[in-house]
């Protein structure tokens, strides 16, 4: 199940939970909710693996760009060596080699920038999804659960106090 499916399951549990008499509270199976939270935690590593895959792709793309750069440089050097036969040809060859090197460096730079932009966008999108999941579901869920448990504690404390008062009145013959 995906994280979103598990969160929908929690919503169904809360929506279908029975109410506590004389209160606005509901009763839910804590073990069932904790099991779903455990499943959510187990689902999150898939998203983390996707981020790892993006990182590996970045390294692969950079390695390919480096290889292409080296091939262009090697080819430029070969052309320059071939043209060394004549001084005039040597000057033109050097200019051509410099131009090829600049072109290769510019191409490599563009590949790197494109790769960084792609990876940044992918990581930004993933970060947004994590933030959305955290902000929209998990924080609300845990805040709601904490509030519910606090309220249940208060109701239980009130019920205990009422029982103590009833026992006291019974003991004193007032009831």
PDB file of C-alpha atoms in Angstrom, residues 5-103:
ATOM      1  CA  UNK A   5      -3.683   4.650   0.871  1.00  0.00           C
ATOM      2  CA  UNK A   6      -2.617   4.097   4.470  1.00  0.00           C
ATOM      3  CA  UNK A   7      -3.583   7.645   5.409  1.00  0.00           C
ATOM      4  CA  UNK A   8      -7.005   7.141   3.807  1.00  0.00           C
ATOM      5  CA  UNK A   9      -7.385   3.983   5.878  1.00  0.00           C
ATOM      6  CA  UNK A  10      -6.720   6.019   9.034  1.00  0.00           C
ATOM      7  CA  UNK A  11      -9.343   8.545   7.939  1.00  0.00           C
ATOM      8  CA  UNK A  12     -11.862   5.694   7.455  1.00  0.00           C
ATOM      9  CA  UNK A  13     -11.087   4.341  10.929  1.00  0.00           C
ATOM     10  CA  UNK A  14     -11.652   7.783  12.473  1.00  0.00           C
ATOM     11  CA  UNK A  15     -14.841   8.375  10.431  1.00  0.00           C
ATOM     12  CA  UNK A  16     -16.336   4.997  11.318  1.00  0.00           C
ATOM     13  CA  UNK A  17     -15.249   4.937  14.991  1.00  0.00           C
ATOM     14  CA  UNK A  18     -17.923   4.644  17.668  1.00  0.00           C
ATOM     15  CA  UNK A  19     -18.500   7.631  19.910  1.00  0.00           C
ATOM     16  CA  UNK A  20     -18.028   7.738  23.662  1.00  0.00           C
ATOM     17  CA  UNK A  21     -21.378   8.371  25.360  1.00  0.00           C
ATOM     18  CA  UNK A  22     -21.927  11.848  26.751  1.00  0.00           C
ATOM     19  CA  UNK A  23     -18.857  13.224  24.942  1.00  0.00           C
ATOM     20  CA  UNK A  24     -17.826  14.351  21.495  1.00  0.00           C
ATOM     21  CA  UNK A  25     -15.035  11.802  21.554  1.00  0.00           C
ATOM     22  CA  UNK A  26     -14.514   8.629  19.545  1.00  0.00           C
ATOM     23  CA  UNK A  27     -12.976   5.310  20.414  1.00  0.00           C
ATOM     24  CA  UNK A  28     -10.396   3.824  18.067  1.00  0.00           C
ATOM     25  CA  UNK A  29      -8.211   0.746  18.226  1.00  0.00           C
ATOM     26  CA  UNK A  30      -4.790   2.132  19.133  1.00  0.00           C
ATOM     27  CA  UNK A  31      -3.003  -1.026  17.981  1.00  0.00           C
ATOM     28  CA  UNK A  32      -4.654  -0.767  14.574  1.00  0.00           C
ATOM     29  CA  UNK A  33      -3.584   2.878  14.186  1.00  0.00           C
ATOM     30  CA  UNK A  34      -0.033   2.118  15.317  1.00  0.00           C
ATOM     31  CA  UNK A  35       0.149  -0.737  12.793  1.00  0.00           C
ATOM     32  CA  UNK A  36      -0.853   1.660  10.009  1.00  0.00           C
ATOM     33  CA  UNK A  37       1.731   4.230  11.160  1.00  0.00           C
ATOM     34  CA  UNK A  38       4.324   1.417  11.090  1.00  0.00           C
ATOM     35  CA  UNK A  39       3.276   0.593   7.503  1.00  0.00           C
ATOM     36  CA  UNK A  40       3.625   4.270   6.572  1.00  0.00           C
ATOM     37  CA  UNK A  41       7.161   4.318   7.932  1.00  0.00           C
ATOM     38  CA  UNK A  42       7.987   1.206   5.927  1.00  0.00           C
ATOM     39  CA  UNK A  43       6.617   2.803   2.750  1.00  0.00           C
ATOM     40  CA  UNK A  44       8.771   5.908   3.088  1.00  0.00           C
ATOM     41  CA  UNK A  45      12.053   4.143   2.169  1.00  0.00           C
ATOM     42  CA  UNK A  46      10.660   3.694  -1.379  1.00  0.00           C
ATOM     43  CA  UNK A  47      10.650   7.460  -1.740  1.00  0.00           C
ATOM     44  CA  UNK A  48      14.128   7.620  -0.243  1.00  0.00           C
ATOM     45  CA  UNK A  49      15.319   5.006  -2.769  1.00  0.00           C
ATOM     46  CA  UNK A  50      13.884   7.136  -5.558  1.00  0.00           C
ATOM     47  CA  UNK A  51      16.020  10.037  -4.322  1.00  0.00           C
ATOM     48  CA  UNK A  52      19.048   7.705  -4.283  1.00  0.00           C
ATOM     49  CA  UNK A  53      18.283   6.697  -7.869  1.00  0.00           C
ATOM     50  CA  UNK A  54      18.191  10.369  -8.885  1.00  0.00           C
ATOM     51  CA  UNK A  55      21.591  10.861  -7.235  1.00  0.00           C
ATOM     52  CA  UNK A  56      23.023   7.874  -9.123  1.00  0.00           C
ATOM     53  CA  UNK A  57      21.623   9.208 -12.395  1.00  0.00           C
ATOM     54  CA  UNK A  58      23.316  12.525 -11.724  1.00  0.00           C
ATOM     55  CA  UNK A  59      26.659  10.761 -11.295  1.00  0.00           C
ATOM     56  CA  UNK A  60      26.137   8.763 -14.488  1.00  0.00           C
ATOM     57  CA  UNK A  61      25.242  11.856 -16.519  1.00  0.00           C
ATOM     58  CA  UNK A  62      28.263  13.740 -15.188  1.00  0.00           C
ATOM     59  CA  UNK A  63      30.535  10.768 -16.019  1.00  0.00           C
ATOM     60  CA  UNK A  64      29.160  10.668 -19.577  1.00  0.00           C
ATOM     61  CA  UNK A  65      29.740  14.405 -19.961  1.00  0.00           C
ATOM     62  CA  UNK A  66      33.324  13.966 -18.716  1.00  0.00           C
ATOM     63  CA  UNK A  67      33.894  11.117 -21.197  1.00  0.00           C
ATOM     64  CA  UNK A  68      32.556  13.198 -24.074  1.00  0.00           C
ATOM     65  CA  UNK A  69      34.744  16.102 -23.017  1.00  0.00           C
ATOM     66  CA  UNK A  70      37.830  13.885 -22.963  1.00  0.00           C
ATOM     67  CA  UNK A  71      37.000  12.427 -26.386  1.00  0.00           C
ATOM     68  CA  UNK A  72      36.626  15.897 -27.878  1.00  0.00           C
ATOM     69  CA  UNK A  73      39.915  17.010 -26.303  1.00  0.00           C
ATOM     70  CA  UNK A  74      41.713  13.891 -27.592  1.00  0.00           C
ATOM     71  CA  UNK A  75      40.322  14.412 -31.083  1.00  0.00           C
ATOM     72  CA  UNK A  76      41.359  18.058 -31.039  1.00  0.00           C
ATOM     73  CA  UNK A  77      44.878  17.090 -29.979  1.00  0.00           C
ATOM     74  CA  UNK A  78      45.096  14.551 -32.807  1.00  0.00           C
ATOM     75  CA  UNK A  79      44.016  17.161 -35.337  1.00  0.00           C
ATOM     76  CA  UNK A  80      46.509  19.661 -33.954  1.00  0.00           C
ATOM     77  CA  UNK A  81      49.399  17.157 -34.154  1.00  0.00           C
ATOM     78  CA  UNK A  82      48.514  16.291 -37.739  1.00  0.00           C
ATOM     79  CA  UNK A  83      48.526  19.913 -38.826  1.00  0.00           C
ATOM     80  CA  UNK A  84      51.928  20.728 -37.277  1.00  0.00           C
ATOM     81  CA  UNK A  85      53.643  19.963 -40.624  1.00  0.00           C
ATOM     82  CA  UNK A  86      53.570  23.574 -41.770  1.00  0.00           C
ATOM     83  CA  UNK A  87      53.865  26.735 -39.667  1.00  0.00           C
ATOM     84  CA  UNK A  88      50.810  28.421 -41.221  1.00  0.00           C
ATOM     85  CA  UNK A  89      48.861  25.205 -40.909  1.00  0.00           C
ATOM     86  CA  UNK A  90      50.090  24.924 -37.335  1.00  0.00           C
ATOM     87  CA  UNK A  91      48.695  28.351 -36.461  1.00  0.00           C
ATOM     88  CA  UNK A  92      45.336  27.521 -37.991  1.00  0.00           C
ATOM     89  CA  UNK A  93      45.356  24.146 -36.300  1.00  0.00           C
ATOM     90  CA  UNK A  94      46.067  25.739 -32.943  1.00  0.00           C
ATOM     91  CA  UNK A  95      43.172  28.160 -33.473  1.00  0.00           C
ATOM     92  CA  UNK A  96      40.905  25.290 -34.488  1.00  0.00           C
ATOM     93  CA  UNK A  97      42.020  23.225 -31.485  1.00  0.00           C
ATOM     94  CA  UNK A  98      41.408  26.140 -29.135  1.00  0.00           C
ATOM     95  CA  UNK A  99      37.984  26.637 -30.679  1.00  0.00           C
ATOM     96  CA  UNK A 100      37.159  22.927 -30.257  1.00  0.00           C
ATOM     97  CA  UNK A 101      38.380  22.990 -26.650  1.00  0.00           C
ATOM     98  CA  UNK A 102      36.261  26.071 -25.895  1.00  0.00           C
ATOM     99  CA  UNK A 103      33.305  24.461 -27.609  1.00  0.00           C
TER     100      UNK A 103
END
